[in-house]
mmCIF file of C-alpha atoms and ligand atoms in Angstrom:
data_model
loop_
_atom_site.group_PDB
_atom_site.id
_atom_site.type_symbol
_atom_site.label_atom_id
_atom_site.label_comp_id
_atom_site.label_asym_id
_atom_site.label_seq_id
_atom_site.Cartn_x
_atom_site.Cartn_y
_atom_site.Cartn_z
ATOM 1 C CA MET A 172 1.361 23.709 -11.509
ATOM 2 C CA LYS A 173 1.045 24.292 -7.590
ATOM 3 C CA LYS A 174 0.469 21.482 -5.429
ATOM 4 C CA ASN A 175 0.311 20.833 -1.723
ATOM 5 C CA ILE A 176 1.947 17.737 -0.531
ATOM 6 C CA ALA A 177 1.263 16.687 3.134
ATOM 7 C CA VAL A 178 4.524 14.534 4.568
ATOM 8 C CA LEU A 179 3.919 12.385 7.357
ATOM 9 C CA ALA A 180 7.264 10.522 7.604
ATOM 10 C CA GLY A 181 6.035 8.627 10.873
ATOM 11 C CA ASP A 182 8.268 6.065 12.724
ATOM 12 C CA GLY A 183 11.414 3.733 12.220
ATOM 13 C CA ILE A 184 12.785 3.844 8.711
ATOM 14 C CA GLY A 185 9.734 5.999 7.542
ATOM 15 C CA PRO A 186 11.807 9.607 7.868
ATOM 16 C CA GLU A 187 14.869 8.241 5.954
ATOM 17 C CA VAL A 188 12.820 6.542 3.141
ATOM 18 C CA VAL A 189 10.721 9.957 2.709
ATOM 19 C CA GLU A 190 13.540 11.894 2.674
ATOM 20 C CA GLN A 191 15.085 10.352 -0.444
ATOM 21 C CA ALA A 192 11.351 10.527 -2.233
ATOM 22 C CA LEU A 193 11.394 14.088 -1.202
ATOM 23 C CA LYS A 194 14.814 14.501 -3.168
ATOM 24 C CA VAL A 195 13.183 13.002 -6.115
ATOM 25 C CA ILE A 196 9.795 14.909 -6.116
ATOM 26 C CA ARG A 197 12.014 17.980 -5.542
ATOM 27 C CA ALA A 198 14.118 17.147 -8.821
ATOM 28 C CA VAL A 199 10.825 16.820 -10.629
ATOM 29 C CA GLU A 200 9.251 20.205 -9.357
ATOM 30 C CA LYS A 201 12.387 21.618 -10.671
ATOM 31 C CA LYS A 202 12.530 19.847 -13.943
ATOM 32 C CA PHE A 203 8.893 20.824 -14.819
ATOM 33 C CA ASN A 204 8.805 24.375 -13.095
ATOM 34 C CA HIS A 205 6.139 23.349 -10.716
ATOM 35 C CA GLU A 206 5.610 24.837 -7.437
ATOM 36 C CA PHE A 207 4.840 22.242 -4.560
ATOM 37 C CA SER A 208 4.459 23.028 -0.953
ATOM 38 C CA TYR A 209 5.528 20.402 1.396
ATOM 39 C CA THR A 210 4.037 20.298 5.101
ATOM 40 C CA PRO A 211 5.124 17.680 7.475
ATOM 41 C CA ALA A 212 2.850 16.226 10.268
ATOM 42 C CA LEU A 213 2.859 13.978 12.863
ATOM 43 C CA VAL A 214 1.661 10.367 12.979
ATOM 44 C CA GLY A 215 2.252 6.950 14.599
ATOM 45 C CA ALA A 216 4.676 6.324 17.762
ATOM 46 C CA ILE A 217 6.356 9.964 17.248
ATOM 47 C CA ALA A 218 2.863 11.778 17.407
ATOM 48 C CA ILE A 219 2.039 9.666 20.552
ATOM 49 C CA GLU A 220 5.337 11.003 22.381
ATOM 50 C CA LYS A 221 4.765 14.532 21.109
ATOM 51 C CA THR A 222 0.748 14.949 21.490
ATOM 52 C CA GLY A 223 -0.413 11.700 23.240
ATOM 53 C CA ASN A 224 -2.478 10.960 19.768
ATOM 54 C CA PRO A 225 -1.474 8.685 17.107
ATOM 55 C CA TYR A 226 -3.278 10.583 14.559
ATOM 56 C CA PRO A 227 -3.670 14.365 15.789
ATOM 57 C CA ASP A 228 -6.535 16.415 14.611
ATOM 58 C CA GLU A 229 -3.697 18.891 13.170
ATOM 59 C CA THR A 230 -2.305 16.332 11.053
ATOM 60 C CA HIS A 231 -5.932 15.435 9.719
ATOM 61 C CA GLN A 232 -6.363 18.849 8.877
ATOM 62 C CA ILE A 233 -3.313 19.083 7.076
ATOM 63 C CA CYS A 234 -4.085 15.896 5.004
ATOM 64 C CA MET A 235 -7.590 17.484 4.144
ATOM 65 C CA LYS A 236 -6.152 20.587 2.678
ATOM 66 C CA SER A 237 -3.583 18.999 0.661
ATOM 67 C CA ASP A 238 -3.592 17.180 -2.934
ATOM 68 C CA ALA A 239 -1.915 14.194 -1.663
ATOM 69 C CA VAL A 240 -0.158 12.499 1.298
ATOM 70 C CA LEU A 241 3.250 11.140 1.226
ATOM 71 C CA PHE A 242 3.460 8.500 4.134
ATOM 72 C CA GLY A 243 6.577 6.681 5.467
ATOM 73 C CA ALA A 244 5.604 4.171 8.117
ATOM 74 C CA ILE A 245 4.330 3.505 11.547
ATOM 75 C CA GLY A 246 5.156 1.281 14.179
ATOM 76 C CA ASP A 247 7.580 0.743 17.301
ATOM 77 C CA PRO A 248 8.464 -2.313 19.088
ATOM 78 C CA LYS A 249 8.004 -0.767 22.351
ATOM 79 C CA TYR A 250 4.037 -0.927 21.740
ATOM 80 C CA ASP A 251 4.208 -4.590 20.020
ATOM 81 C CA ASN A 252 5.549 -5.934 23.352
ATOM 82 C CA ASP A 253 3.054 -4.419 25.439
ATOM 83 C CA PRO A 254 -0.250 -5.734 24.908
ATOM 84 C CA LYS A 255 -1.731 -3.566 27.582
ATOM 85 C CA ALA A 256 -0.489 -0.390 26.311
ATOM 86 C CA LYS A 257 -3.789 1.866 26.078
ATOM 87 C CA VAL A 258 -2.765 3.973 22.801
ATOM 88 C CA ARG A 259 -1.004 2.355 19.783
ATOM 89 C CA PRO A 260 0.574 3.889 16.621
ATOM 90 C CA GLU A 261 -1.352 1.380 14.574
ATOM 91 C CA GLN A 262 -4.664 3.100 15.869
ATOM 92 C CA GLY A 263 -3.207 6.179 13.870
ATOM 93 C CA LEU A 264 -3.383 4.566 10.932
ATOM 94 C CA LEU A 265 -6.730 3.043 11.083
ATOM 95 C CA ALA A 266 -8.239 6.732 12.388
ATOM 96 C CA MET A 267 -6.162 8.019 9.331
ATOM 97 C CA ARG A 268 -7.935 5.316 6.804
ATOM 98 C CA LYS A 269 -11.401 6.241 8.441
ATOM 99 C CA LYS A 270 -11.278 9.803 8.543
ATOM 100 C CA LEU A 271 -9.850 10.226 5.109
ATOM 101 C CA GLY A 272 -12.424 7.505 3.768
ATOM 102 C CA LEU A 273 -9.424 5.385 2.114
ATOM 103 C CA TYR A 274 -11.761 2.581 1.446
ATOM 104 C CA GLY A 275 -9.346 0.909 -1.430
ATOM 105 C CA ASN A 276 -5.711 0.131 -0.999
ATOM 106 C CA VAL A 277 -4.080 -0.616 -4.189
ATOM 107 C CA ARG A 278 -0.939 -2.464 -4.483
ATOM 108 C CA PRO A 279 0.665 -3.347 -7.497
ATOM 109 C CA VAL A 280 2.655 -6.376 -7.657
ATOM 110 C CA THR A 281 5.239 -6.092 -10.534
ATOM 111 C CA THR A 282 8.654 -7.952 -11.100
ATOM 112 C CA PHE A 283 11.987 -6.348 -12.169
ATOM 113 C CA PRO A 284 13.535 -8.472 -14.787
ATOM 114 C CA SER A 285 17.288 -7.967 -13.211
ATOM 115 C CA LEU A 286 16.019 -9.050 -9.702
ATOM 116 C CA ILE A 287 13.851 -12.070 -10.491
ATOM 117 C CA HIS A 288 16.839 -14.109 -8.953
ATOM 118 C CA LYS A 289 15.930 -12.436 -5.435
ATOM 119 C CA SER A 290 12.448 -14.198 -5.402
ATOM 120 C CA PRO A 291 11.845 -17.023 -3.308
ATOM 121 C CA LEU A 292 10.055 -18.735 -6.149
ATOM 122 C CA ARG A 293 11.414 -20.490 -9.325
ATOM 123 C CA ARG A 294 12.334 -17.785 -11.971
ATOM 124 C CA GLU A 295 9.779 -19.796 -14.356
ATOM 125 C CA LEU A 296 6.926 -19.369 -11.831
ATOM 126 C CA VAL A 297 7.219 -15.668 -11.257
ATOM 127 C CA GLU A 298 8.736 -14.229 -14.534
ATOM 128 C CA GLY A 299 6.130 -11.764 -15.837
ATOM 129 C CA ALA A 300 3.772 -11.536 -12.886
ATOM 130 C CA ASP A 301 1.982 -8.429 -12.717
ATOM 131 C CA PHE A 302 -1.246 -7.818 -10.911
ATOM 132 C CA ILE A 303 -2.789 -5.356 -8.824
ATOM 133 C CA MET A 304 -4.220 -6.263 -5.418
ATOM 134 C CA ILE A 305 -7.261 -4.067 -4.251
ATOM 135 C CA ARG A 306 -8.006 -4.383 -0.388
ATOM 136 C CA GLU A 307 -11.000 -2.967 1.169
ATOM 137 C CA LEU A 308 -9.596 -0.847 3.751
ATOM 138 C CA THR A 309 -12.306 1.048 6.019
ATOM 139 C CA GLY A 310 -14.402 -1.942 6.943
ATOM 140 C CA GLY A 311 -14.456 -5.529 7.988
ATOM 141 C CA ILE A 312 -13.017 -7.049 11.316
ATOM 142 C CA TYR A 313 -10.726 -4.016 11.866
ATOM 143 C CA TYR A 314 -13.493 -1.802 12.453
ATOM 144 C CA GLY A 315 -16.288 -3.762 14.004
ATOM 145 C CA GLU A 316 -17.701 -1.884 16.774
ATOM 146 C CA ILE A 317 -18.638 -4.889 18.942
ATOM 147 C CA ARG A 318 -15.416 -6.218 20.067
ATOM 148 C CA GLY A 319 -13.798 -6.886 23.341
ATOM 149 C CA ARG A 320 -13.484 -9.061 26.198
ATOM 150 C CA THR A 321 -15.755 -10.867 28.632
ATOM 151 C CA GLU A 322 -15.934 -9.608 32.209
ATOM 152 C CA ASP A 323 -13.560 -12.423 33.543
ATOM 153 C CA GLY A 324 -11.370 -11.904 30.717
ATOM 154 C CA THR A 325 -11.064 -15.345 29.292
ATOM 155 C CA LYS A 326 -12.806 -14.647 26.218
ATOM 156 C CA ALA A 327 -12.505 -12.009 23.487
ATOM 157 C CA PHE A 328 -14.238 -11.409 20.429
ATOM 158 C CA ASP A 329 -14.094 -9.020 17.335
ATOM 159 C CA THR A 330 -16.857 -8.857 14.483
ATOM 160 C CA ASN A 331 -16.746 -8.829 10.685
ATOM 161 C CA VAL A 332 -19.335 -6.353 9.241
ATOM 162 C CA TYR A 333 -19.812 -5.018 5.936
ATOM 163 C CA SER A 334 -22.562 -3.321 3.946
ATOM 164 C CA LYS A 335 -23.262 -3.645 0.635
ATOM 165 C CA GLU A 336 -22.254 0.068 -0.030
ATOM 166 C CA GLU A 337 -18.896 -0.572 1.430
ATOM 167 C CA ILE A 338 -18.481 -3.461 -0.878
ATOM 168 C CA SER A 339 -19.907 -1.975 -3.919
ATOM 169 C CA ARG A 340 -17.723 1.033 -3.902
ATOM 170 C CA VAL A 341 -14.453 -1.058 -3.725
ATOM 171 C CA THR A 342 -15.707 -3.432 -6.359
ATOM 172 C CA HIS A 343 -16.365 -0.650 -8.681
ATOM 173 C CA MET A 344 -12.743 0.645 -8.196
ATOM 174 C CA ALA A 345 -11.290 -2.969 -8.918
ATOM 175 C CA PHE A 346 -13.610 -3.129 -12.141
ATOM 176 C CA GLU A 347 -12.434 0.210 -13.015
ATOM 177 C CA TYR A 348 -8.781 -1.038 -12.713
ATOM 178 C CA ALA A 349 -9.430 -4.423 -14.514
ATOM 179 C CA MET A 350 -11.102 -2.482 -17.448
ATOM 180 C CA LYS A 351 -7.537 -0.377 -17.927
ATOM 181 C CA ARG A 352 -5.832 -3.647 -17.649
ATOM 182 C CA ARG A 353 -6.338 -7.386 -18.908
ATOM 183 C CA LYS A 354 -9.983 -7.198 -18.267
ATOM 184 C CA LYS A 355 -9.684 -10.025 -15.442
ATOM 185 C CA LEU A 356 -10.845 -9.760 -11.806
ATOM 186 C CA THR A 357 -10.429 -12.060 -9.040
ATOM 187 C CA ALA A 358 -12.375 -12.048 -6.047
ATOM 188 C CA VAL A 359 -11.160 -13.610 -3.015
ATOM 189 C CA ASP A 360 -13.627 -14.362 0.138
ATOM 190 C CA LYS A 361 -14.644 -17.227 2.427
ATOM 191 C CA ALA A 362 -18.398 -17.489 1.043
ATOM 192 C CA ASN A 363 -18.376 -21.258 2.220
ATOM 193 C CA VAL A 364 -18.040 -20.047 5.898
ATOM 194 C CA LEU A 365 -18.803 -16.445 6.119
ATOM 195 C CA ALA A 366 -22.113 -14.435 5.741
ATOM 196 C CA THR A 367 -20.072 -11.371 5.085
ATOM 197 C CA SER A 368 -18.302 -13.253 2.245
ATOM 198 C CA ARG A 369 -21.566 -14.280 0.590
ATOM 199 C CA LEU A 370 -22.754 -10.597 0.781
ATOM 200 C CA TRP A 371 -19.448 -9.807 -0.967
ATOM 201 C CA ARG A 372 -19.943 -12.637 -3.544
ATOM 202 C CA GLU A 373 -23.504 -11.543 -4.182
ATOM 203 C CA THR A 374 -22.678 -7.715 -4.424
ATOM 204 C CA ILE A 375 -19.813 -8.682 -7.061
ATOM 205 C CA GLN A 376 -21.954 -10.565 -9.209
ATOM 206 C CA GLU A 377 -24.580 -7.812 -9.344
ATOM 207 C CA THR A 378 -21.839 -5.262 -10.285
ATOM 208 C CA ALA A 379 -20.374 -7.461 -12.860
ATOM 209 C CA VAL A 380 -23.417 -6.759 -14.932
ATOM 210 C CA GLU A 381 -22.303 -3.270 -15.306
ATOM 211 C CA TYR A 382 -18.804 -4.505 -16.811
ATOM 212 C CA PRO A 383 -19.667 -7.219 -19.183
ATOM 213 C CA GLU A 384 -16.143 -7.475 -20.927
ATOM 214 C CA VAL A 385 -14.409 -8.310 -17.624
ATOM 215 C CA GLU A 386 -13.959 -11.990 -16.784
ATOM 216 C CA VAL A 387 -14.786 -12.595 -12.916
ATOM 217 C CA GLU A 388 -13.241 -15.560 -11.189
ATOM 218 C CA PHE A 389 -14.363 -16.128 -7.504
ATOM 219 C CA LEU A 390 -11.777 -17.922 -5.113
ATOM 220 C CA LEU A 391 -11.969 -18.886 -1.779
ATOM 221 C CA VAL A 392 -9.187 -17.305 0.371
ATOM 222 C CA ASP A 393 -7.251 -20.347 1.352
ATOM 223 C CA ASN A 394 -7.155 -21.653 -2.175
ATOM 224 C CA ALA A 395 -6.024 -17.703 -3.125
ATOM 225 C CA ALA A 396 -2.936 -18.132 -0.948
ATOM 226 C CA MET A 397 -1.982 -21.192 -2.433
ATOM 227 C CA GLN A 398 -2.604 -19.879 -6.165
ATOM 228 C CA ILE A 399 -0.634 -16.812 -5.424
ATOM 229 C CA ILE A 400 2.528 -18.932 -4.863
ATOM 230 C CA GLN A 401 1.779 -21.627 -7.493
ATOM 231 C CA CYS A 402 0.657 -19.456 -10.226
ATOM 232 C CA PRO A 403 1.331 -15.531 -9.915
ATOM 233 C CA THR A 404 1.146 -14.874 -13.390
ATOM 234 C CA LYS A 405 -2.578 -15.820 -13.586
ATOM 235 C CA PHE A 406 -3.927 -12.775 -11.560
ATOM 236 C CA ASP A 407 -4.725 -9.393 -13.169
ATOM 237 C CA VAL A 408 -6.851 -7.508 -10.512
ATOM 238 C CA ILE A 409 -7.697 -9.046 -6.911
ATOM 239 C CA VAL A 410 -10.111 -7.672 -5.003
ATOM 240 C CA THR A 411 -10.826 -8.666 -1.418
ATOM 241 C CA GLU A 412 -12.046 -7.379 2.186
ATOM 242 C CA ASN A 413 -9.624 -5.840 4.733
ATOM 243 C CA MET A 414 -8.174 -8.670 6.645
ATOM 244 C CA PHE A 415 -7.951 -11.238 3.643
ATOM 245 C CA GLY A 416 -6.229 -8.449 1.979
ATOM 246 C CA ASP A 417 -3.867 -7.614 4.630
ATOM 247 C CA ILE A 418 -2.499 -11.104 4.777
ATOM 248 C CA LEU A 419 -2.474 -11.846 0.963
ATOM 249 C CA SER A 420 -0.793 -8.371 0.022
ATOM 250 C CA ASP A 421 2.162 -9.225 2.177
ATOM 251 C CA GLU A 422 2.170 -12.784 0.683
ATOM 252 C CA ALA A 423 1.925 -11.371 -2.712
ATOM 253 C CA SER A 424 4.531 -8.353 -2.244
ATOM 254 C CA VAL A 425 7.502 -11.241 -1.239
ATOM 255 C CA ILE A 426 7.386 -13.127 -4.386
ATOM 256 C CA THR A 427 8.959 -10.316 -6.656
ATOM 257 C CA GLY A 428 12.187 -10.471 -4.677
ATOM 258 C CA SER A 429 12.017 -7.584 -2.517
ATOM 259 C CA MET A 430 9.446 -6.059 -0.255
ATOM 260 C CA GLY A 431 11.467 -3.006 -0.353
ATOM 261 C CA LEU A 432 10.486 -2.106 -3.675
ATOM 262 C CA LEU A 433 6.384 -2.318 -3.689
ATOM 263 C CA PRO A 434 4.622 0.753 -3.424
ATOM 264 C CA SER A 435 0.747 1.447 -2.625
ATOM 265 C CA ALA A 436 -1.988 4.029 -2.919
ATOM 266 C CA SER A 437 -4.682 4.408 -0.756
ATOM 267 C CA ILE A 438 -7.786 6.138 -2.401
ATOM 268 C CA GLY A 439 -11.120 6.805 -1.331
ATOM 269 C CA THR A 440 -13.060 9.976 -0.343
ATOM 270 C CA TYR A 441 -10.740 12.615 0.374
ATOM 271 C CA THR A 442 -7.132 13.169 0.038
ATOM 272 C CA SER A 443 -5.479 9.811 -1.091
ATOM 273 C CA VAL A 444 -2.198 8.476 0.561
ATOM 274 C CA TYR A 445 0.965 7.124 -0.970
ATOM 275 C CA GLU A 446 3.250 4.594 1.013
ATOM 276 C CA PRO A 447 5.708 1.849 0.984
ATOM 277 C CA ILE A 448 4.190 -1.224 2.135
ATOM 278 C CA HIS A 449 7.271 -2.496 3.979
ATOM 279 C CA GLY A 450 6.433 -1.108 7.372
ATOM 280 C CA SER A 451 8.801 0.529 10.064
ATOM 281 C CA TYR A 452 11.460 -1.844 9.977
ATOM 282 C CA PRO A 453 12.872 -0.808 13.255
ATOM 283 C CA GLN A 454 16.025 -2.847 13.381
ATOM 284 C CA GLY A 455 17.069 -0.921 10.127
ATOM 285 C CA ALA A 456 16.181 2.542 11.574
ATOM 286 C CA GLY A 457 18.884 5.234 11.485
ATOM 287 C CA LYS A 458 21.328 3.067 9.694
ATOM 288 C CA ASN A 459 21.065 4.584 6.319
ATOM 289 C CA ILE A 460 20.468 1.134 5.033
ATOM 290 C CA ALA A 461 16.743 0.793 4.114
ATOM 291 C CA ASN A 462 15.573 0.706 0.549
ATOM 292 C CA PRO A 463 13.912 3.918 -0.579
ATOM 293 C CA LEU A 464 12.476 2.481 -3.858
ATOM 294 C CA ALA A 465 9.207 1.477 -2.472
ATOM 295 C CA THR A 466 8.739 5.197 -1.237
ATOM 296 C CA VAL A 467 9.827 6.764 -4.556
ATOM 297 C CA LEU A 468 7.822 4.438 -6.481
ATOM 298 C CA SER A 469 4.707 5.434 -4.229
ATOM 299 C CA ALA A 470 5.701 9.097 -5.226
ATOM 300 C CA ALA A 471 5.491 7.665 -9.032
ATOM 301 C CA MET A 472 1.982 6.789 -8.129
ATOM 302 C CA MET A 473 1.173 9.980 -6.332
ATOM 303 C CA PHE A 474 2.137 12.176 -9.659
ATOM 304 C CA GLU A 475 0.314 9.540 -11.882
ATOM 305 C CA SER A 476 -3.181 9.909 -9.976
ATOM 306 C CA SER A 477 -3.658 12.554 -7.297
ATOM 307 C CA LEU A 478 -1.301 15.123 -8.932
ATOM 308 C CA GLY A 479 -2.556 14.455 -12.543
ATOM 309 C CA MET A 480 1.286 14.441 -13.884
ATOM 310 C CA PRO A 481 1.822 10.756 -15.620
ATOM 311 C CA ASP A 482 4.636 11.954 -17.390
ATOM 312 C CA ALA A 483 6.330 12.692 -14.246
ATOM 313 C CA GLY A 484 5.336 9.198 -12.695
ATOM 314 C CA LYS A 485 7.257 7.716 -15.889
ATOM 315 C CA ILE A 486 10.244 9.716 -15.420
ATOM 316 C CA ILE A 487 10.548 8.477 -12.069
ATOM 317 C CA ARG A 488 9.872 4.893 -12.845
ATOM 318 C CA ASP A 489 12.544 5.031 -15.694
ATOM 319 C CA VAL A 490 15.005 6.317 -13.259
ATOM 320 C CA VAL A 491 14.085 3.759 -10.625
ATOM 321 C CA THR A 492 14.611 0.859 -13.416
ATOM 322 C CA ARG A 493 17.745 2.302 -14.147
ATOM 323 C CA SER A 494 19.081 2.326 -10.578
ATOM 324 C CA ILE A 495 18.259 -1.377 -10.181
ATOM 325 C CA ASN A 496 19.818 -2.083 -13.610
ATOM 326 C CA GLU A 497 23.114 -0.271 -12.892
ATOM 327 C CA GLY A 498 23.073 -1.590 -9.332
ATOM 328 C CA ILE A 499 22.690 1.679 -7.776
ATOM 329 C CA VAL A 500 20.666 -0.177 -4.886
ATOM 330 C CA THR A 501 20.546 -0.893 -1.129
ATOM 331 C CA ILE A 502 21.937 -3.926 0.541
ATOM 332 C CA ASP A 503 18.561 -6.040 0.241
ATOM 333 C CA ILE A 504 18.983 -6.175 -3.418
ATOM 334 C CA ALA A 505 22.546 -5.488 -4.193
ATOM 335 C CA GLU A 506 25.079 -8.038 -5.284
ATOM 336 C CA THR A 507 27.458 -8.845 -2.493
ATOM 337 C CA GLY A 508 29.693 -6.078 -1.448
ATOM 338 C CA LYS A 509 28.277 -3.748 -3.728
ATOM 339 C CA ALA A 510 25.341 -2.081 -1.573
ATOM 340 C CA TYR A 511 25.030 1.476 -1.586
ATOM 341 C CA SER A 512 23.207 3.556 1.248
ATOM 342 C CA THR A 513 19.809 4.733 1.518
ATOM 343 C CA SER A 514 20.638 8.624 1.071
ATOM 344 C CA ASP A 515 23.110 7.785 -1.909
ATOM 345 C CA VAL A 516 20.341 5.937 -3.664
ATOM 346 C CA GLY A 517 18.318 8.929 -3.147
ATOM 347 C CA ASP A 518 21.159 11.600 -4.362
ATOM 348 C CA TRP A 519 21.647 9.365 -7.640
ATOM 349 C CA LEU A 520 17.855 8.987 -8.446
ATOM 350 C CA ALA A 521 17.606 12.929 -7.900
ATOM 351 C CA LYS A 522 20.574 13.529 -10.028
ATOM 352 C CA ASN A 523 19.641 11.643 -12.847
ATOM 353 C CA ILE A 524 15.728 12.745 -13.025
HETATM 354 C C1 IPM B 167 -0.831 -2.938 6.597
HETATM 355 C C2 IPM B 167 -0.429 -3.015 7.903
HETATM 356 C C3 IPM B 167 -1.207 -2.408 9.060
HETATM 357 C C4 IPM B 167 -2.556 -3.080 8.522
HETATM 358 C C5 IPM B 167 -0.953 -2.348 10.454
HETATM 359 C C6 IPM B 167 0.206 -1.660 10.581
HETATM 360 C C7 IPM B 167 -2.125 -2.203 11.486
HETATM 361 O O1 IPM B 167 -0.012 -4.478 8.316
HETATM 362 O O2 IPM B 167 -0.924 -1.671 6.201
HETATM 363 O O3 IPM B 167 -0.821 -3.637 5.997
HETATM 364 O O4 IPM B 167 -2.992 -4.173 9.148
HETATM 365 O O5 IPM B 167 -3.407 -2.830 7.939
HETATM 366 MG MG1 MG B 168 -0.097 -5.543 6.418
#
């Protein structure tokens, strides 16, 4: 099969981890006699440096024309420490999500039995945890147009806005995932305080009628934060708004033992984007120590969804599991003194596809 893949490596460790995923993708391409084209494009701080724009139009056009986007990370401490910076790398990410219509961010949280001892939670709490977090990604307080400062600079405001349509489409996505899994949906909101959350609850209740087999539970976000730690195995699919999802998905990601293992897919109207959830990890950039497995697993998700090749996804997952079981892993999850470099892990995976 012929497929076009846009490659947006971005900042920090992005290029290193994406390079390893590309080794694996190329190995799959060869094994199955596919014909893939890879088009690199700029995003993030590197795009600001080269073009002044963190998501240049050229990059957007490349994404629109591709079957899938493989994404590394964005962010640079230079901007984090300068709250007055006019352009920020994160604006590139938000622009990309909006322009590609990526309204659903899907983050599977799964545990690897041989890594459970790395979890900050006790083994018996986290063993068997397996859920999917679906975060609304193009609305809410991240995009509320009414925002800014009063003239004297002493007050600032952001607005949280959701339409029924925005809630409904991501809710349908969540119900569809639940139908393919254990048929349980947890909707997280703050309906005891926020008007937007009450619209979320109302819309989800209406949508639930279309999915009578799915058991729906509503949880307030503070309670959800607690239960993800106390009882992670009770969840199957979680759906929530943009800001709550940002916070809870980081919380959820660490319970498995390593953030360096968790992939994600952002899905919506146009081309889907596949990216590791760990971010740009600037302290690790250029050192050949970053864990490439989250990006490689993101590539597996890409094969399973956008490229329509579930067998290839399975092969990638199997080889990742083998590398973990055999200890061919980077320092974040290796046993003391037995760490492999980022590129060695990538080479091993590609060779074993
Ligand atoms: C994420 C990140 C982004 C977000 C930042 C980098 C803007 O934290 O993808 O979760 O808040 O959405
Ligand atoms: Mg985040």
